[in-house]
Amino acid sequence: MSHPINAGRKAIIIGAGIGGLSAAIALAQAGWEVEIYERAQALTGTGAGIVLASNAMRALHKLHADQEVRRLGAPVRQALIHSWNGSLLTRLPVEEQARRYGTYSYLIHRADLQASLVQSIPPHRLHLRHGLVQWEQHNTHVTAVFDNGVVATADVLVGADGLHSLVRSQLPFPSGKLRYSGYTALRGITELSRKRFSLASGGGFEAWGSGKRFGLSAIGQGRYFWFAAITSPEGTAPAASERRQWALEHFNGWMKPIQEVIASTDPGVILSHDIYDRPPLSGWSHGRVTLLGDAAHPMLPNLGQGGAQAMEDALELARCLSQDNSDIPGALKQYEGNRISRTTKVVRHSRRMARMVQLTSPAGIFLRNTLLRLTPSSITAQRLHWLLGYES
């Protein structure tokens, strides 16, 4: 669709992650000239998988990237939750949700998702090795200054620069302190032989214990992504050389094939970090500057919605900026107002979920597991409708 009213309007996007790339595509579709600036030397993607629920897949369809994701990723045709010893607690209603929302959820390597989005970005619009130093706002434009001396000017600046957003730190309202989740995460990818173990139908499982959980999923191309969440004091994540052994020790005696999966993973590709979010903001736009994705509403990963919410942000931002008016600050406030209630709800539910899945109390674990076993899948599906049924 042509948007002549936006001809000549320019946007600067700081950050070339999922949110930044999605915003660039959506704004370009709305007729904006877009330049993306990324601090990193290259877009390699982190060595981890990402789940794309139905709301994310619908957003990707509007960004014209869903077919590539379907080709490279793996559909979630089963999602099981076990206790640590293999006892089945529940089957998530993935088939029912696929029928209801018109698509399966997908799992994909983050690098493959990033590559799927980059295909729609003209190479000359993506500027690597540009670390933002500061931005300055004026009545008619906003200016970004980078660490290599480059100065860029545009009508709008979008901070899509993640949890530690520099754009956010310069906005004239409290940015909110980092909140430790209470657990450290390990993540790895392996190509475990299908002869020994296979998720041929797509999808995977999680196993929940006392203050620990382990998840394994097929992510396409014969690869498996696993994660471990271990309740531990802040700052105690193991060094790179110790991560595999640390995981093996923590999950010793757990259900098969957890030990085999960990042992099959190259120690050099196992990631480890403490998990954080921030308290929800009451606003994230000021004048011609706004935030998107983790820069605006960093959330814990327990609902698998970080990437999805960034894509939803991108589409809503483009929608508000495609209107026939010259009030850009007003359009950014409209974007913020249309998104902030939903993202705040996701942040809070993700944190609530963290408390539930990382329980250490024997009585609490017993009650949780009993409720999971007794809850019908139809009730589970209905409880998730507010999240998965959202239309960007």
Short mmCIF file of C-alpha atoms in Angstrom, two decimals:
data_model
loop_
_atom_site.label_atom_id
_atom_site.label_comp_id
_atom_site.label_asym_id
_atom_site.label_seq_id
_atom_site.Cartn_x
_atom_site.Cartn_y
_atom_site.Cartn_z
CA MET A 1 0.00 0.00 0.00
CA SER A 2 1.30 3.45 -0.89
CA HIS A 3 1.56 6.08 1.85
CA PRO A 4 2.39 9.35 0.07
CA ILE A 5 1.69 11.35 3.24
CA ASN A 6 4.84 9.82 4.72
CA ALA A 7 7.06 10.51 1.73
CA GLY A 8 10.29 12.09 2.93
CA ARG A 9 9.68 11.21 6.57
CA LYS A 10 12.65 9.51 8.16
CA ALA A 11 13.01 7.26 11.20
CA ILE A 12 16.14 6.21 13.06
CA ILE A 13 15.98 2.85 14.81
CA ILE A 14 18.58 2.04 17.45
CA GLY A 15 19.12 -1.72 17.63
CA ALA A 16 18.83 -4.48 15.02
CA GLY A 17 17.30 -7.20 17.15
CA ILE A 18 13.89 -8.70 16.51
CA GLY A 19 12.06 -5.54 17.56
CA GLY A 20 14.26 -3.14 15.63
CA LEU A 21 14.12 -5.16 12.42
CA SER A 22 10.35 -5.60 12.74
CA ALA A 23 9.90 -1.87 13.26
CA ALA A 24 12.04 -1.11 10.22
CA ILE A 25 9.93 -3.39 8.03
CA ALA A 26 6.61 -2.08 9.37
CA LEU A 27 7.61 1.58 9.02
CA ALA A 28 8.92 1.00 5.50
CA GLN A 29 5.57 -0.61 4.63
CA ALA A 30 3.95 2.61 5.93
CA GLY A 31 6.08 4.71 3.58
CA TRP A 32 8.81 5.85 5.95
CA GLU A 33 12.50 6.05 5.11
CA VAL A 34 14.22 3.99 7.81
CA GLU A 35 17.84 3.73 8.95
CA ILE A 36 18.86 1.08 11.50
CA TYR A 37 21.95 1.53 13.67
CA GLU A 38 23.42 -1.43 15.53
CA ARG A 39 26.37 -1.52 17.92
CA ALA A 40 27.44 -5.08 17.09
CA GLN A 41 30.06 -6.02 14.51
CA ALA A 42 27.73 -8.51 12.83
CA LEU A 43 24.22 -9.89 13.12
CA THR A 44 25.04 -13.39 14.27
CA GLY A 45 22.05 -14.01 16.52
CA THR A 46 22.46 -15.56 19.95
CA GLY A 47 22.94 -19.30 20.15
CA ALA A 48 19.45 -20.03 21.38
CA GLY A 49 15.95 -20.86 20.25
CA ILE A 50 12.84 -18.72 20.45
CA VAL A 51 9.19 -19.69 20.55
CA LEU A 52 6.79 -17.85 18.26
CA ALA A 53 3.24 -18.27 19.49
CA SER A 54 0.20 -17.65 17.31
CA ASN A 55 0.18 -13.90 17.95
CA ALA A 56 3.82 -13.73 16.85
CA MET A 57 3.11 -15.78 13.72
CA ARG A 58 0.25 -13.45 12.75
CA ALA A 59 2.56 -10.47 13.25
CA LEU A 60 5.23 -12.14 11.09
CA HIS A 61 2.64 -12.68 8.38
CA LYS A 62 2.02 -8.92 8.27
CA LEU A 63 5.79 -8.40 8.12
CA HIS A 64 5.99 -10.91 5.22
CA ALA A 65 8.41 -13.15 7.12
CA ASP A 66 6.19 -16.00 8.28
CA GLN A 67 6.81 -18.31 5.31
CA GLU A 68 10.57 -18.25 5.84
CA VAL A 69 10.05 -18.93 9.55
CA ARG A 70 7.84 -21.91 8.72
CA ARG A 71 10.52 -23.20 6.35
CA LEU A 72 13.42 -22.87 8.79
CA GLY A 73 11.70 -23.55 12.11
CA ALA A 74 9.62 -26.36 13.58
CA PRO A 75 5.90 -26.34 14.42
CA VAL A 76 4.91 -27.01 18.01
CA ARG A 77 2.71 -30.11 17.69
CA GLN A 78 3.24 -31.24 21.26
CA ALA A 79 4.03 -29.41 24.49
CA LEU A 80 4.27 -31.56 27.59
CA ILE A 81 5.03 -30.62 31.18
CA HIS A 82 6.51 -33.34 33.41
CA SER A 83 7.69 -33.50 36.97
CA TRP A 84 11.45 -33.88 37.33
CA ASN A 85 11.21 -37.69 37.32
CA GLY A 86 9.15 -37.94 34.14
CA SER A 87 5.62 -38.11 35.56
CA LEU A 88 3.29 -36.29 33.15
CA LEU A 89 1.63 -33.22 34.66
CA THR A 90 -0.21 -31.82 31.64
CA ARG A 91 -0.37 -31.58 27.86
CA LEU A 92 -0.76 -28.04 26.60
CA PRO A 93 -3.62 -27.74 24.07
CA VAL A 94 -1.47 -26.98 21.03
CA GLU A 95 -3.75 -28.66 18.48
CA GLU A 96 -6.80 -26.84 19.82
CA GLN A 97 -4.93 -23.54 19.72
CA ALA A 98 -3.72 -24.18 16.16
CA ARG A 99 -7.32 -24.72 15.03
CA ARG A 100 -8.54 -21.70 16.94
CA TYR A 101 -5.89 -19.25 15.76
CA GLY A 102 -5.15 -20.63 12.31
CA THR A 103 -1.51 -21.47 12.93
CA TYR A 104 0.74 -23.61 15.06
CA SER A 105 3.27 -21.94 17.28
CA TYR A 106 6.81 -22.33 15.93
CA LEU A 107 10.24 -22.74 17.43
CA ILE A 108 13.25 -21.43 15.56
CA HIS A 109 16.88 -20.52 16.10
CA ARG A 110 17.14 -16.81 16.86
CA ALA A 111 19.72 -16.37 14.12
CA ASP A 112 17.30 -17.88 11.59
CA LEU A 113 14.51 -15.56 12.74
CA GLN A 114 16.83 -12.58 12.49
CA ALA A 115 17.91 -13.65 9.00
CA SER A 116 14.26 -14.02 7.95
CA LEU A 117 13.61 -10.41 8.95
CA VAL A 118 16.87 -9.03 7.52
CA GLN A 119 15.86 -10.25 4.05
CA SER A 120 13.33 -7.39 3.92
CA ILE A 121 15.87 -4.71 4.92
CA PRO A 122 17.83 -3.01 2.13
CA PRO A 123 21.53 -3.56 3.01
CA HIS A 124 22.36 0.13 2.77
CA ARG A 125 19.76 0.87 5.48
CA LEU A 126 21.44 -1.34 8.09
CA HIS A 127 24.49 0.23 9.76
CA LEU A 128 26.59 -2.08 11.93
CA ARG A 129 29.38 -0.96 14.30
CA HIS A 130 27.42 2.16 15.23
CA GLY A 131 27.18 2.44 19.02
CA LEU A 132 24.84 5.20 20.18
CA VAL A 133 26.48 7.80 22.42
CA GLN A 134 23.56 10.18 22.90
CA TRP A 135 20.52 11.65 21.23
CA GLU A 136 19.25 15.21 21.17
CA GLN A 137 15.70 16.35 20.49
CA HIS A 138 14.65 19.54 18.69
CA ASN A 139 11.33 21.05 17.67
CA THR A 140 11.42 19.63 14.15
CA HIS A 141 13.81 16.69 14.35
CA VAL A 142 15.91 14.41 16.53
CA THR A 143 19.65 13.78 16.23
CA ALA A 144 21.64 10.66 17.15
CA VAL A 145 25.39 10.73 17.76
CA PHE A 146 27.42 7.52 17.42
CA ASP A 147 30.76 6.39 18.77
CA ASN A 148 32.39 6.41 15.33
CA GLY A 149 31.62 10.10 14.80
CA VAL A 150 28.52 9.62 12.64
CA VAL A 151 25.64 12.01 13.30
CA ALA A 152 22.18 11.11 11.98
CA THR A 153 19.03 13.23 11.87
CA ALA A 154 15.42 12.11 11.47
CA ASP A 155 11.80 12.91 12.28
CA VAL A 156 11.55 10.05 14.80
CA LEU A 157 13.97 8.02 16.89
CA VAL A 158 12.97 4.54 18.09
CA GLY A 159 14.91 2.90 20.89
CA ALA A 160 14.88 -0.85 20.23
CA ASP A 161 18.16 -1.37 22.09
CA GLY A 162 17.08 -3.91 24.65
CA LEU A 163 17.16 -4.38 28.41
CA HIS A 164 20.04 -1.95 28.93
CA SER A 165 18.66 0.66 26.52
CA LEU A 166 20.71 3.82 26.25
CA VAL A 167 17.78 5.55 24.56
CA ARG A 168 15.62 4.76 27.58
CA SER A 169 18.27 6.03 30.02
CA GLN A 170 18.10 9.52 28.45
CA LEU A 171 14.32 9.86 28.62
CA PRO A 172 13.04 12.33 31.26
CA PHE A 173 11.30 9.78 33.48
CA PRO A 174 12.52 7.01 35.79
CA SER A 175 13.79 4.06 33.79
CA GLY A 176 13.15 1.54 36.58
CA LYS A 177 15.80 -0.56 38.25
CA LEU A 178 16.64 -4.03 37.04
CA ARG A 179 14.74 -6.73 38.96
CA TYR A 180 16.46 -10.06 39.40
CA SER A 181 14.16 -12.99 38.67
CA GLY A 182 15.75 -15.21 41.31
CA TYR A 183 17.16 -17.67 38.80
CA THR A 184 20.04 -18.20 36.41
CA ALA A 185 19.44 -19.59 32.92
CA LEU A 186 21.56 -21.91 30.83
CA ARG A 187 20.81 -22.31 27.13
CA GLY A 188 22.27 -24.62 24.52
CA ILE A 189 21.71 -26.07 21.06
CA THR A 190 22.61 -29.61 20.07
CA GLU A 191 22.21 -31.89 17.07
CA LEU A 192 21.59 -35.01 19.10
CA SER A 193 21.27 -38.03 16.83
CA ARG A 194 17.67 -38.78 15.87
CA LYS A 195 18.47 -42.48 16.28
CA ARG A 196 18.84 -41.90 20.01
CA PHE A 197 16.21 -39.25 20.53
CA SER A 198 13.72 -37.46 18.34
CA LEU A 199 10.93 -34.92 18.52
CA ALA A 200 9.74 -35.90 15.08
CA SER A 201 6.31 -34.35 15.56
CA GLY A 202 7.78 -30.99 16.54
CA GLY A 203 7.54 -29.30 19.90
CA GLY A 204 9.03 -30.57 23.12
CA PHE A 205 8.68 -30.76 26.87
CA GLU A 206 9.54 -29.11 30.14
CA ALA A 207 10.42 -30.88 33.39
CA TRP A 208 9.79 -29.08 36.68
CA GLY A 209 11.49 -29.81 39.98
CA SER A 210 12.27 -27.91 43.16
CA GLY A 211 13.66 -24.51 42.14
CA LYS A 212 14.73 -25.97 38.80
CA ARG A 213 13.28 -26.69 35.39
CA PHE A 214 14.54 -27.99 32.09
CA GLY A 215 13.05 -27.57 28.64
CA LEU A 216 13.83 -29.21 25.30
CA SER A 217 12.37 -28.36 21.89
CA ALA A 218 13.01 -29.09 18.23
CA ILE A 219 13.86 -25.85 16.38
CA GLY A 220 14.23 -27.14 12.81
CA GLN A 221 17.19 -28.12 10.67
CA GLY A 222 17.79 -31.19 12.86
CA ARG A 223 18.62 -29.05 15.90
CA TYR A 224 17.34 -29.09 19.45
CA PHE A 225 17.25 -26.14 21.82
CA TRP A 226 17.38 -26.66 25.55
CA PHE A 227 17.23 -24.35 28.52
CA ALA A 228 17.67 -24.77 32.23
CA ALA A 229 16.42 -22.37 34.91
CA ILE A 230 18.07 -22.77 38.31
CA THR A 231 17.08 -20.77 41.38
CA SER A 232 20.30 -19.27 42.70
CA PRO A 233 21.75 -16.05 44.18
CA GLU A 234 22.35 -13.21 41.77
CA GLY A 235 25.82 -13.25 40.24
CA THR A 236 26.54 -16.95 40.66
CA ALA A 237 26.21 -17.99 37.00
CA PRO A 238 29.08 -20.40 36.13
CA ALA A 239 32.04 -19.53 33.92
CA ALA A 240 31.95 -20.77 30.33
CA SER A 241 34.24 -23.73 31.03
CA GLU A 242 32.01 -24.92 33.88
CA ARG A 243 28.53 -24.57 32.41
CA ARG A 244 28.00 -28.05 31.01
CA GLN A 245 29.24 -29.76 34.15
CA TRP A 246 27.16 -27.42 36.31
CA ALA A 247 24.05 -28.37 34.34
CA LEU A 248 24.86 -32.10 34.48
CA GLU A 249 25.22 -31.93 38.25
CA HIS A 250 22.02 -29.94 38.78
CA PHE A 251 19.95 -32.33 36.66
CA ASN A 252 21.54 -35.58 37.76
CA GLY A 253 18.84 -38.23 38.10
CA TRP A 254 16.20 -36.28 36.17
CA MET A 255 14.04 -37.84 33.44
CA LYS A 256 15.56 -39.01 30.17
CA PRO A 257 16.95 -37.69 27.90
CA ILE A 258 18.02 -34.61 29.90
CA GLN A 259 21.49 -35.85 30.83
CA GLU A 260 22.11 -37.08 27.30
CA VAL A 261 21.02 -33.76 25.78
CA ILE A 262 23.31 -31.73 28.05
CA ALA A 263 26.24 -34.09 27.53
CA SER A 264 25.84 -33.90 23.73
CA THR A 265 26.15 -30.10 23.69
CA ASP A 266 29.43 -28.41 22.80
CA PRO A 267 30.48 -26.60 26.02
CA GLY A 268 31.61 -23.62 23.96
CA VAL A 269 28.08 -22.81 22.80
CA ILE A 270 26.30 -23.02 26.15
CA LEU A 271 25.10 -19.59 27.28
CA SER A 272 24.57 -18.57 30.88
CA HIS A 273 23.20 -15.43 32.46
CA ASP A 274 21.05 -14.14 35.27
CA ILE A 275 17.51 -13.24 34.19
CA TYR A 276 16.05 -9.76 34.78
CA ASP A 277 13.11 -7.57 33.97
CA ARG A 278 12.13 -4.03 35.00
CA PRO A 279 9.00 -2.62 36.66
CA PRO A 280 6.47 -1.53 33.98
CA LEU A 281 6.69 2.10 32.95
CA SER A 282 3.76 4.52 32.96
CA GLY A 283 5.02 5.93 29.65
CA TRP A 284 7.85 5.48 27.17
CA SER A 285 7.43 8.25 24.59
CA HIS A 286 8.73 11.81 24.81
CA GLY A 287 8.42 14.20 21.90
CA ARG A 288 9.88 12.51 18.83
CA VAL A 289 11.51 9.65 20.75
CA THR A 290 9.90 6.37 21.76
CA LEU A 291 10.80 2.86 22.89
CA LEU A 292 9.95 -0.59 21.61
CA GLY A 293 10.35 -4.20 22.78
CA ASP A 294 12.68 -4.91 25.69
CA ALA A 295 13.75 -1.26 25.79
CA ALA A 296 10.17 -0.37 26.73
CA HIS A 297 8.94 -3.40 28.65
CA PRO A 298 11.58 -6.04 29.40
CA MET A 299 9.90 -9.20 30.66
CA LEU A 300 10.89 -12.57 32.04
CA PRO A 301 10.82 -15.32 29.40
CA ASN A 302 8.28 -17.57 31.12
CA LEU A 303 5.43 -16.85 28.68
CA GLY A 304 7.68 -16.86 25.61
CA GLN A 305 6.43 -13.41 24.60
CA GLY A 306 9.47 -11.12 24.42
CA GLY A 307 9.83 -11.30 20.65
CA ALA A 308 6.09 -11.40 20.04
CA GLN A 309 5.43 -8.24 22.04
CA ALA A 310 8.22 -6.42 20.17
CA MET A 311 6.62 -7.39 16.84
CA GLU A 312 3.22 -6.22 18.06
CA ASP A 313 4.84 -2.93 19.11
CA ALA A 314 6.37 -2.53 15.65
CA LEU A 315 3.07 -2.97 13.84
CA GLU A 316 1.21 -0.61 16.18
CA LEU A 317 3.96 2.02 15.92
CA ALA A 318 3.78 1.93 12.13
CA ARG A 319 -0.02 2.12 12.23
CA CYS A 320 0.03 5.23 14.41
CA LEU A 321 2.74 6.90 12.32
CA SER A 322 0.93 6.20 9.04
CA GLN A 323 -1.98 8.49 9.85
CA ASP A 324 -2.51 11.68 7.89
CA ASN A 325 -1.29 14.21 10.42
CA SER A 326 1.90 16.08 11.23
CA ASP A 327 1.69 15.58 14.98
CA ILE A 328 4.45 13.01 15.41
CA PRO A 329 4.68 13.40 19.21
CA GLY A 330 0.93 12.84 19.37
CA ALA A 331 1.20 9.73 17.20
CA LEU A 332 3.89 8.33 19.49
CA LYS A 333 1.72 8.97 22.53
CA GLN A 334 -1.12 7.17 20.77
CA TYR A 335 1.16 4.20 20.05
CA GLU A 336 2.24 4.10 23.70
CA GLY A 337 -1.33 4.35 24.93
CA ASN A 338 -2.49 1.55 22.65
CA ARG A 339 0.27 -0.81 23.82
CA ILE A 340 1.11 -0.08 27.44
CA SER A 341 -1.81 -1.84 29.11
CA ARG A 342 -1.19 -5.08 27.24
CA THR A 343 2.58 -5.13 27.69
CA THR A 344 2.25 -4.31 31.39
CA LYS A 345 -0.09 -7.27 31.77
CA VAL A 346 2.39 -9.57 30.01
CA VAL A 347 5.27 -8.36 32.21
CA ARG A 348 3.26 -9.02 35.37
CA HIS A 349 1.98 -12.43 34.24
CA SER A 350 5.50 -13.46 33.23
CA ARG A 351 6.79 -12.60 36.69
CA ARG A 352 3.88 -14.40 38.35
CA MET A 353 4.63 -17.46 36.23
CA ALA A 354 8.28 -17.36 37.36
CA ARG A 355 7.22 -17.67 40.98
CA MET A 356 5.02 -20.65 40.14
CA VAL A 357 7.49 -22.62 38.01
CA GLN A 358 10.49 -22.03 40.31
CA LEU A 359 8.76 -23.11 43.52
CA THR A 360 10.92 -24.73 46.21
CA SER A 361 8.29 -25.40 48.89
CA PRO A 362 7.27 -29.10 48.90
CA ALA A 363 3.68 -28.16 49.76
CA GLY A 364 3.60 -25.53 47.01
CA ILE A 365 5.03 -27.95 44.46
CA PHE A 366 2.49 -30.63 45.41
CA LEU A 367 -0.41 -28.18 45.04
CA ARG A 368 0.92 -26.82 41.73
CA ASN A 369 1.40 -30.27 40.24
CA THR A 370 -2.01 -31.45 41.41
CA LEU A 371 -3.74 -28.45 39.85
CA LEU A 372 -1.89 -29.01 36.57
CA ARG A 373 -3.01 -32.64 36.45
CA LEU A 374 -6.65 -31.76 37.19
CA THR A 375 -7.11 -28.72 34.93
CA PRO A 376 -8.83 -29.60 31.61
CA SER A 377 -7.02 -28.48 28.46
CA SER A 378 -10.06 -26.42 27.44
CA ILE A 379 -9.66 -24.31 30.58
CA THR A 380 -5.94 -23.87 29.90
CA ALA A 381 -6.71 -22.74 26.34
CA GLN A 382 -9.28 -20.23 27.55
CA ARG A 383 -6.88 -18.79 30.12
CA LEU A 384 -4.33 -18.12 27.37
CA HIS A 385 -6.75 -16.58 24.88
CA TRP A 386 -6.09 -12.98 25.99
CA LEU A 387 -2.44 -13.54 25.11
CA LEU A 388 -2.48 -15.73 22.01
CA GLY A 389 -5.67 -14.45 20.41
CA TYR A 390 -4.44 -10.87 20.12
CA GLU A 391 -4.52 -9.41 16.61
CA SER A 392 -1.76 -6.87 15.90
#
